[in-house]
Short mmCIF file of C-alpha atoms and ligand atoms in Angstrom, two decimals:
data_model
loop_
_atom_site.label_atom_id
_atom_site.label_comp_id
_atom_site.label_asym_id
_atom_site.label_seq_id
_atom_site.Cartn_x
_atom_site.Cartn_y
_atom_site.Cartn_z
CA MET A 17 3.51 16.80 -20.11
CA SER A 18 2.70 20.12 -21.80
CA SER A 19 -0.92 20.62 -20.72
CA PRO A 20 -1.90 18.48 -17.76
CA ALA A 21 -5.28 16.77 -18.11
CA SER A 22 -7.87 17.45 -15.43
CA HIS A 23 -7.99 15.16 -12.40
CA PRO A 24 -10.27 12.08 -12.60
CA LEU A 25 -11.88 13.00 -9.27
CA ASP A 26 -12.69 16.47 -10.65
CA ASP A 27 -13.95 15.62 -14.12
CA GLY A 28 -16.08 12.75 -12.78
CA ARG A 29 -14.21 9.83 -14.37
CA THR A 30 -13.70 7.98 -11.07
CA THR A 31 -15.97 9.90 -8.68
CA SER A 32 -18.76 7.32 -8.71
CA SER A 33 -16.57 4.24 -9.20
CA ALA A 34 -17.20 1.41 -6.74
CA LEU A 35 -13.85 2.00 -4.99
CA ILE A 36 -14.26 5.72 -4.41
CA THR A 37 -17.91 5.30 -3.37
CA ALA A 38 -16.90 2.70 -0.77
CA LEU A 39 -13.95 4.74 0.51
CA ARG A 40 -16.32 7.68 0.97
CA GLY A 41 -18.38 5.47 3.28
CA GLN A 42 -21.24 4.45 1.01
CA ARG A 43 -22.12 0.98 -0.22
CA PRO A 44 -21.71 0.80 -4.00
CA GLU A 45 -23.90 -1.56 -6.03
CA ARG A 46 -20.99 -3.96 -6.34
CA THR A 47 -18.32 -4.47 -3.66
CA PRO A 48 -14.96 -3.34 -5.07
CA VAL A 49 -11.94 -5.65 -5.06
CA TRP A 50 -8.23 -5.16 -5.77
CA PHE A 51 -5.11 -6.92 -4.50
CA MET A 52 -2.00 -5.56 -2.85
CA ARG A 53 0.92 -6.59 -5.10
CA GLN A 54 -1.49 -7.42 -7.93
CA ALA A 55 1.25 -6.24 -10.30
CA GLY A 56 4.31 -8.41 -10.00
CA ARG A 57 5.79 -11.82 -10.09
CA SER A 58 2.55 -13.79 -10.08
CA LEU A 59 2.02 -12.54 -13.68
CA PRO A 60 4.04 -14.10 -16.54
CA GLU A 61 3.55 -10.88 -18.56
CA TYR A 62 5.26 -8.97 -15.70
CA ARG A 63 8.18 -11.39 -15.54
CA ALA A 64 8.63 -11.03 -19.31
CA LEU A 65 8.71 -7.21 -19.17
CA ARG A 66 11.13 -7.10 -16.25
CA VAL A 67 13.89 -9.16 -17.92
CA GLY A 68 17.13 -7.15 -17.84
CA THR A 69 15.79 -4.22 -15.76
CA SER A 70 16.33 -3.88 -12.01
CA MET A 71 13.25 -3.42 -9.85
CA LEU A 72 13.89 0.22 -8.96
CA ASP A 73 14.95 1.14 -12.52
CA ALA A 74 11.65 -0.35 -13.73
CA CYS A 75 9.78 1.84 -11.23
CA LEU A 76 11.52 4.96 -12.57
CA ASN A 77 10.81 4.16 -16.22
CA PRO A 78 7.38 5.79 -16.79
CA GLU A 79 6.46 3.65 -19.79
CA LEU A 80 7.38 0.40 -18.05
CA ALA A 81 5.81 1.37 -14.71
CA SER A 82 2.60 2.31 -16.48
CA GLU A 83 2.42 -0.88 -18.52
CA ILE A 84 3.09 -3.04 -15.43
CA THR A 85 0.38 -1.15 -13.51
CA LEU A 86 -2.16 -1.83 -16.26
CA GLN A 87 -1.42 -5.56 -16.65
CA PRO A 88 -3.48 -6.83 -13.69
CA VAL A 89 -6.37 -4.48 -14.50
CA ARG A 90 -6.66 -5.95 -18.00
CA ARG A 91 -6.24 -9.51 -16.78
CA HIS A 92 -8.32 -9.62 -13.60
CA ARG A 93 -10.82 -6.78 -14.11
CA VAL A 94 -10.09 -5.50 -10.62
CA ASP A 95 -11.81 -2.30 -9.47
CA ALA A 96 -8.58 -0.35 -9.01
CA ALA A 97 -5.07 -0.14 -10.36
CA VAL A 98 -2.22 0.35 -7.90
CA PHE A 99 0.74 2.30 -9.20
CA PHE A 100 3.76 0.10 -9.82
CA SER A 101 6.47 1.51 -7.62
CA ASP A 102 7.97 0.77 -4.23
CA ILE A 103 7.98 2.30 -0.77
CA VAL A 104 11.78 2.80 -1.04
CA ILE A 105 11.56 4.88 -4.24
CA PRO A 106 11.45 8.16 -2.24
CA LEU A 107 14.69 7.08 -0.51
CA ARG A 108 16.35 6.50 -3.89
CA LEU A 109 15.03 9.86 -5.16
CA ALA A 110 16.48 11.60 -2.10
CA GLY A 111 19.89 10.13 -2.94
CA VAL A 112 20.02 7.25 -0.45
CA PRO A 113 21.72 4.25 -2.12
CA VAL A 114 19.17 1.43 -1.91
CA GLU A 115 18.56 -1.65 -4.02
CA ILE A 116 15.92 -4.34 -4.00
CA VAL A 117 17.33 -7.82 -3.80
CA ALA A 118 14.98 -10.44 -5.28
CA GLY A 119 13.54 -12.74 -2.66
CA ARG A 120 14.78 -10.49 0.15
CA GLY A 121 13.62 -6.91 -0.21
CA PRO A 122 15.20 -3.45 0.12
CA VAL A 123 18.87 -3.41 1.11
CA LEU A 124 21.01 -0.36 1.95
CA GLU A 125 24.77 -0.24 1.45
CA THR A 126 25.13 1.91 4.57
CA PRO A 127 22.41 1.81 7.22
CA ILE A 128 21.36 5.07 8.91
CA ARG A 129 22.02 4.54 12.63
CA THR A 130 23.37 7.66 14.30
CA ALA A 131 22.26 11.24 14.82
CA SER A 132 24.93 12.41 12.36
CA ASP A 133 23.77 9.88 9.70
CA ILE A 134 20.28 11.34 10.10
CA LEU A 135 21.49 14.93 9.78
CA ARG A 136 23.04 14.10 6.41
CA LEU A 137 19.70 13.02 4.88
CA ARG A 138 18.53 15.49 2.21
CA PRO A 139 15.03 16.30 0.93
CA ILE A 140 13.83 15.20 -2.51
CA ASP A 141 14.50 17.67 -5.31
CA PRO A 142 10.97 18.16 -6.76
CA ALA A 143 12.29 17.50 -10.30
CA ALA A 144 13.35 14.01 -9.20
CA LEU A 145 9.65 13.14 -8.94
CA ASP A 146 9.07 13.76 -12.68
CA PRO A 147 9.26 10.05 -13.65
CA ILE A 148 6.60 9.33 -11.01
CA ARG A 149 4.32 12.10 -12.29
CA GLU A 150 4.80 10.92 -15.86
CA GLY A 151 4.22 7.26 -14.98
CA VAL A 152 0.99 8.12 -13.16
CA ALA A 153 -0.27 10.46 -15.90
CA ARG A 154 0.34 7.84 -18.61
CA THR A 155 -1.47 5.22 -16.55
CA VAL A 156 -4.46 7.39 -15.73
CA ALA A 157 -4.87 8.31 -19.41
CA GLU A 158 -5.45 4.59 -20.15
CA LEU A 159 -7.68 3.78 -17.21
CA ASP A 160 -10.90 5.71 -17.94
CA GLY A 161 -13.25 5.05 -15.02
CA THR A 162 -10.97 2.69 -13.08
CA PRO A 163 -9.32 4.59 -10.24
CA LEU A 164 -5.56 4.50 -9.73
CA ILE A 165 -4.36 4.07 -6.15
CA GLY A 166 -1.11 5.83 -5.27
CA PHE A 167 0.83 4.76 -2.20
CA ALA A 168 3.77 5.35 0.11
CA GLY A 169 5.44 3.69 3.06
CA ALA A 170 4.63 5.04 6.51
CA PRO A 171 7.60 6.55 8.38
CA PHE A 172 8.06 3.62 10.79
CA THR A 173 8.23 0.98 8.06
CA LEU A 174 10.60 3.12 5.97
CA ALA A 175 12.77 3.98 8.97
CA SER A 176 13.02 0.32 9.87
CA TYR A 177 14.64 -0.40 6.48
CA LEU A 178 16.97 2.60 6.88
CA VAL A 179 18.13 1.65 10.37
CA GLU A 180 18.27 -2.11 9.90
CA GLY A 181 19.89 -1.82 6.44
CA GLY A 182 17.45 -4.44 5.11
CA PRO A 183 14.55 -6.66 6.07
CA SER A 184 14.54 -7.74 9.71
CA LYS A 185 12.44 -9.91 11.95
CA ASP A 186 11.24 -7.56 14.68
CA GLN A 187 12.80 -4.22 13.69
CA GLN A 188 14.85 -4.41 16.90
CA ARG A 189 17.57 -1.95 15.94
CA ALA A 190 14.98 0.57 14.83
CA ARG A 191 12.95 0.17 18.01
CA SER A 192 16.12 0.41 20.03
CA LEU A 193 17.00 3.77 18.43
CA MET A 194 13.45 4.89 19.23
CA VAL A 195 14.06 4.50 22.97
CA SER A 196 17.78 5.28 23.18
CA ASP A 197 17.71 8.52 21.17
CA PRO A 198 14.14 9.81 20.92
CA HIS A 199 15.28 13.11 19.40
CA ALA A 200 17.21 11.48 16.55
CA TRP A 201 14.26 9.09 16.10
CA ALA A 202 11.81 11.97 15.72
CA GLN A 203 14.11 13.64 13.18
CA LEU A 204 14.45 10.42 11.19
CA LEU A 205 10.69 9.80 11.16
CA ASN A 206 10.00 13.39 10.14
CA TRP A 207 12.40 13.04 7.24
CA CYS A 208 10.71 9.78 6.21
CA ALA A 209 7.30 11.45 6.52
CA ASP A 210 8.40 14.29 4.28
CA VAL A 211 9.90 12.17 1.49
CA SER A 212 6.90 9.79 1.54
CA GLY A 213 4.56 12.78 1.67
CA ALA A 214 6.17 14.35 -1.42
CA PHE A 215 5.93 10.98 -3.23
CA LEU A 216 2.22 10.69 -2.32
CA ARG A 217 1.38 14.23 -3.33
CA ALA A 218 3.10 13.83 -6.71
CA GLN A 219 1.00 10.73 -7.44
CA VAL A 220 -2.27 12.42 -6.50
CA GLU A 221 -1.51 15.62 -8.42
CA ALA A 222 -0.71 13.51 -11.49
CA GLY A 223 -4.07 11.71 -11.30
CA ALA A 224 -4.27 9.07 -8.55
CA SER A 225 -7.83 8.92 -7.16
CA ALA A 226 -7.03 7.33 -3.78
CA VAL A 227 -3.93 6.56 -1.73
CA GLN A 228 -2.77 3.82 0.59
CA LEU A 229 -0.24 4.35 3.35
CA PHE A 230 1.60 1.08 4.07
CA ASP A 231 2.84 0.61 7.61
CA SER A 232 3.72 -2.99 6.96
CA TRP A 233 5.81 -3.56 10.09
CA VAL A 234 3.60 -1.71 12.58
CA GLY A 235 2.86 -5.05 14.28
CA SER A 236 6.24 -5.00 16.02
CA LEU A 237 5.28 -1.92 18.07
CA SER A 238 3.45 -1.70 21.38
CA ARG A 239 0.29 0.37 21.35
CA HIS A 240 1.95 2.93 23.60
CA ASP A 241 5.00 3.39 21.36
CA TYR A 242 2.85 3.51 18.24
CA GLN A 243 0.71 6.23 19.72
CA ARG A 244 3.57 8.34 21.13
CA ARG A 245 6.49 7.78 18.80
CA VAL A 246 5.09 6.75 15.43
CA ALA A 247 1.50 7.86 14.74
CA PRO A 248 2.28 11.62 14.84
CA HIS A 249 4.81 11.11 12.04
CA SER A 250 2.35 9.07 9.97
CA ARG A 251 -0.09 11.93 10.38
CA ARG A 252 2.62 14.28 9.12
CA THR A 253 2.98 12.14 5.96
CA LEU A 254 -0.74 12.59 5.27
CA SER A 255 -0.51 16.32 5.89
CA ALA A 256 1.34 16.49 2.55
CA LEU A 257 -2.07 15.83 0.95
CA ARG A 258 -3.66 18.89 2.52
CA GLY A 259 -6.07 20.60 0.12
CA LEU A 260 -6.39 17.51 -2.09
CA ASP A 261 -9.68 15.80 -1.38
CA VAL A 262 -8.47 12.24 -1.92
CA PRO A 263 -9.57 9.18 0.08
CA ILE A 264 -6.90 7.55 2.23
CA ILE A 265 -6.49 3.86 3.15
CA HIS A 266 -4.13 3.00 6.03
CA PHE A 267 -2.79 -0.56 6.09
CA GLY A 268 -0.58 -2.51 8.48
CA VAL A 269 0.32 -6.13 9.19
CA GLY A 270 -0.29 -7.40 12.74
CA SER A 271 -2.09 -4.14 13.47
CA GLY A 272 -4.90 -5.52 15.65
CA GLU A 273 -3.84 -3.57 18.74
CA VAL A 274 -3.66 -0.24 16.94
CA LEU A 275 -6.46 -0.31 14.37
CA ASP A 276 -8.34 2.57 15.97
CA LEU A 277 -5.18 4.68 16.17
CA MET A 278 -4.45 3.95 12.51
CA ALA A 279 -7.91 5.21 11.59
CA GLY A 280 -7.46 8.19 13.89
CA ILE A 281 -4.60 9.83 11.99
CA GLY A 282 -6.98 10.90 9.25
CA ALA A 283 -7.60 7.72 7.25
CA ASP A 284 -10.92 7.08 5.49
CA ALA A 285 -10.45 3.31 5.56
CA VAL A 286 -8.32 0.80 7.43
CA GLY A 287 -6.69 -2.19 5.73
CA VAL A 288 -6.88 -5.25 7.98
CA ASP A 289 -4.55 -8.26 7.76
CA TRP A 290 -5.79 -11.87 7.93
CA ARG A 291 -5.42 -12.28 11.70
CA ILE A 292 -8.66 -10.61 12.75
CA PRO A 293 -12.07 -11.23 11.17
CA LEU A 294 -13.53 -8.05 9.69
CA ASP A 295 -16.51 -7.98 12.07
CA GLU A 296 -14.07 -7.99 15.01
CA ALA A 297 -11.94 -5.31 13.33
CA SER A 298 -15.07 -3.27 12.79
CA ARG A 299 -16.02 -3.65 16.45
CA ARG A 300 -12.55 -2.40 17.48
CA LEU A 301 -13.01 0.54 15.11
CA GLY A 302 -16.31 1.55 16.66
CA GLY A 303 -18.41 0.40 13.70
CA ASN A 304 -18.04 3.60 11.68
CA VAL A 305 -14.84 3.08 9.68
CA VAL A 306 -14.65 1.59 6.18
CA VAL A 307 -12.62 -1.62 6.16
CA GLN A 308 -10.42 -3.20 3.51
CA GLY A 309 -9.36 -6.85 3.43
CA ASN A 310 -8.80 -9.54 4.41
CA ILE A 311 -8.57 -12.78 2.42
CA ASP A 312 -5.73 -14.84 3.89
CA PRO A 313 -3.00 -15.05 1.20
CA ALA A 314 -2.24 -18.60 2.40
CA TRP A 315 -5.69 -19.69 1.19
CA LEU A 316 -4.93 -18.74 -2.43
CA GLY A 317 -3.41 -22.18 -2.95
CA ALA A 318 -6.29 -24.07 -1.28
CA PRO A 319 -8.92 -26.04 -3.24
CA TRP A 320 -11.44 -23.63 -4.82
CA ASP A 321 -14.44 -24.71 -2.73
CA LYS A 322 -12.55 -23.90 0.49
CA LEU A 323 -11.23 -20.61 -0.86
CA GLN A 324 -14.71 -19.70 -2.12
CA ALA A 325 -16.23 -20.29 1.32
CA HIS A 326 -13.48 -18.13 2.86
CA VAL A 327 -14.10 -15.26 0.41
CA LEU A 328 -17.86 -15.40 1.06
CA ASP A 329 -17.18 -15.34 4.80
CA VAL A 330 -14.97 -12.25 4.36
CA LEU A 331 -17.80 -10.57 2.40
CA GLU A 332 -20.34 -11.45 5.07
CA ARG A 333 -18.18 -10.11 7.92
CA GLY A 334 -17.41 -6.98 5.89
CA LYS A 335 -21.11 -6.06 6.18
CA SER A 336 -20.44 -4.95 9.75
CA ALA A 337 -18.65 -1.83 8.45
CA PRO A 338 -20.21 1.16 6.65
CA ALA A 339 -18.53 -0.07 3.45
CA HIS A 340 -16.02 -2.75 2.47
CA VAL A 341 -13.23 -2.98 -0.10
CA VAL A 342 -12.16 -6.59 -0.67
CA ASN A 343 -8.42 -7.25 -0.69
CA LEU A 344 -5.97 -9.77 0.70
CA GLY A 345 -4.66 -9.52 4.25
CA HIS A 346 -1.21 -8.80 2.72
CA GLY A 347 0.36 -8.90 -0.75
CA VAL A 348 -0.12 -11.54 -3.46
CA PRO A 349 2.54 -14.25 -2.93
CA PRO A 350 4.76 -14.59 -6.05
CA ASP A 351 3.81 -18.25 -6.60
CA THR A 352 0.06 -17.52 -6.77
CA ASP A 353 -1.81 -18.92 -9.79
CA PRO A 354 -3.14 -15.71 -11.39
CA GLU A 355 -6.29 -17.56 -12.55
CA VAL A 356 -7.29 -17.82 -8.90
CA LEU A 357 -7.17 -14.04 -8.52
CA THR A 358 -9.36 -13.55 -11.60
CA ARG A 359 -11.81 -16.06 -10.17
CA ILE A 360 -11.97 -14.21 -6.85
CA VAL A 361 -12.78 -10.95 -8.65
CA GLY A 362 -15.67 -12.70 -10.45
CA LEU A 363 -16.91 -14.25 -7.22
CA VAL A 364 -16.84 -10.96 -5.27
CA HIS A 365 -18.68 -9.13 -8.05
CA GLU A 366 -21.36 -11.80 -8.43
CA ALA A 367 -21.85 -12.47 -4.75
CA SER A 368 -22.07 -8.84 -3.77
CA VAL A 369 -24.91 -8.10 -6.22
CA GLY A 370 -26.76 -11.05 -4.78
CA ALA A 371 -26.45 -13.28 -7.84
CA LEU A 372 -24.91 -16.01 -5.73
CA VAL A 373 -26.54 -17.50 -2.69
CA ALA A 374 -23.93 -17.97 0.03
O1 CP3 B 427 0.96 -4.18 -7.19
C1 CP3 B 427 1.27 -3.45 -6.23
O2 CP3 B 427 0.84 -3.67 -5.07
C2 CP3 B 427 2.10 -2.22 -6.47
C3 CP3 B 427 3.46 -2.38 -6.31
C4 CP3 B 427 4.17 -2.45 -4.97
C5 CP3 B 427 5.47 -2.98 -4.90
N1 CP3 B 427 5.97 -2.75 -3.65
C6 CP3 B 427 6.17 -3.60 -6.01
C7 CP3 B 427 7.22 -4.60 -5.71
C8 CP3 B 427 3.84 -1.97 -3.70
C9 CP3 B 427 2.54 -1.36 -3.23
C10 CP3 B 427 5.00 -2.15 -2.88
C11 CP3 B 427 5.07 -1.70 -1.48
C12 CP3 B 427 6.11 -2.25 -0.61
N2 CP3 B 427 7.43 -2.47 -0.88
C13 CP3 B 427 5.90 -2.55 0.75
C14 CP3 B 427 4.60 -2.39 1.47
C15 CP3 B 427 3.68 -3.50 1.13
C16 CP3 B 427 4.00 -4.79 1.81
O3 CP3 B 427 4.24 -5.77 1.09
O4 CP3 B 427 3.97 -4.82 3.05
C17 CP3 B 427 7.12 -3.03 1.27
C18 CP3 B 427 7.35 -3.51 2.70
C19 CP3 B 427 8.08 -2.95 0.24
C20 CP3 B 427 9.50 -3.31 0.30
C21 CP3 B 427 9.75 -4.45 -0.63
N3 CP3 B 427 9.93 -4.30 -2.00
C22 CP3 B 427 9.76 -5.84 -0.35
C23 CP3 B 427 9.61 -6.46 1.03
C24 CP3 B 427 9.94 -6.51 -1.57
C25 CP3 B 427 9.90 -8.01 -1.83
C26 CP3 B 427 11.24 -8.62 -2.07
C27 CP3 B 427 11.06 -9.99 -2.73
O5 CP3 B 427 11.67 -10.17 -3.77
O6 CP3 B 427 10.31 -10.81 -2.19
C28 CP3 B 427 10.04 -5.53 -2.58
C29 CP3 B 427 10.21 -5.78 -4.01
C30 CP3 B 427 9.01 -5.58 -4.84
N4 CP3 B 427 8.20 -4.49 -4.76
C31 CP3 B 427 8.57 -6.43 -5.88
C32 CP3 B 427 7.45 -5.81 -6.44
C33 CP3 B 427 6.64 -6.26 -7.62
C34 CP3 B 427 9.22 -7.72 -6.31
C35 CP3 B 427 10.48 -7.39 -7.07
C36 CP3 B 427 10.66 -8.16 -8.35
O7 CP3 B 427 9.72 -8.31 -9.14
O8 CP3 B 427 11.80 -8.58 -8.58
#
């Protein structure tokens, strides 16, 4: 890009959008809604574009990544776009051989398990982030007033893929390294924090108006270990955003025991999974933290009247927080009927301006 455009949070394009208003702790006229994994296999237009391109190659193709990011915004009229990428992209950009296997997730040829493996990890060359910057800039140029959310994986979730070599049930090898070699663990999590931090900062500088830190597997940790051995590194990831006044959402699955700690590392909002009702989450958060969530993804296939009652219940419970961003409790399952997502967006928008009596 020869002359970078000004940032949407600076020139006012997204400043008073429903999402940014809510993340700043105020109640917008209409409750914002977006979906984790809104771009992806639930959309036939996504499946068509992806033919012949691997997942991570698609992420690093700015034109493709931008188009895939825009697809769900056009289709569902959600209140935010989320940049099409993956939490393992920073690993790839730092030279770690990683692939995404369909139906399974990220897989590494050679897991990182010893102190000497960890010492060999290199930082990201800033130029390697160019496709990310370009993908974000292209997307933001098309979005007008709709904010783009950038994201990254939190150090624990990333480290669990590195140590396990792929998806795992309880992240046992990773948690075992945490106790058996705390020094190597801290080095590994710092490295993860730094590559994720660079990835986040590149997205915000190129025009993202908010970010979400995904600590998807945080639910396998005890509160004590999260607090002592993980949270400081997540905080370090966010320190990469210093000086950029961008709202931060912090999300985890099975995070009920650590919600307050997740807010405490400097997040503006906490993403809650489907296990805890939002009024209970809000109580655990002390009543002064913005919440995001938490439609149960399993309900997306239920008859509409049941799903509608569930969504209205989520909206009602979300009133216990200073502001609420509607989302699912985790990502959109690939077999979801996309019409259902569009219908939820309509319902949330209507119900939250009072047009629909619950
Ligand atoms: O729309 C969006 O939410 C933005 C895109 C996005 C993807 N991955 C695209 C993707 C986001 C935010 C992610 C984050 C991500 N990636 C997380 C954190 C969120 C979460 O779900 O907890 C995690 C744990 C990963 C790692 C990962 N990548 C997994 C577990 C998988 C699923 C593997 C499978 O096939 O079921 C991926 C692949 C992936 N990332 C896909 C997409 C659209 C599917 C790949 C495909 O289309 O072939």
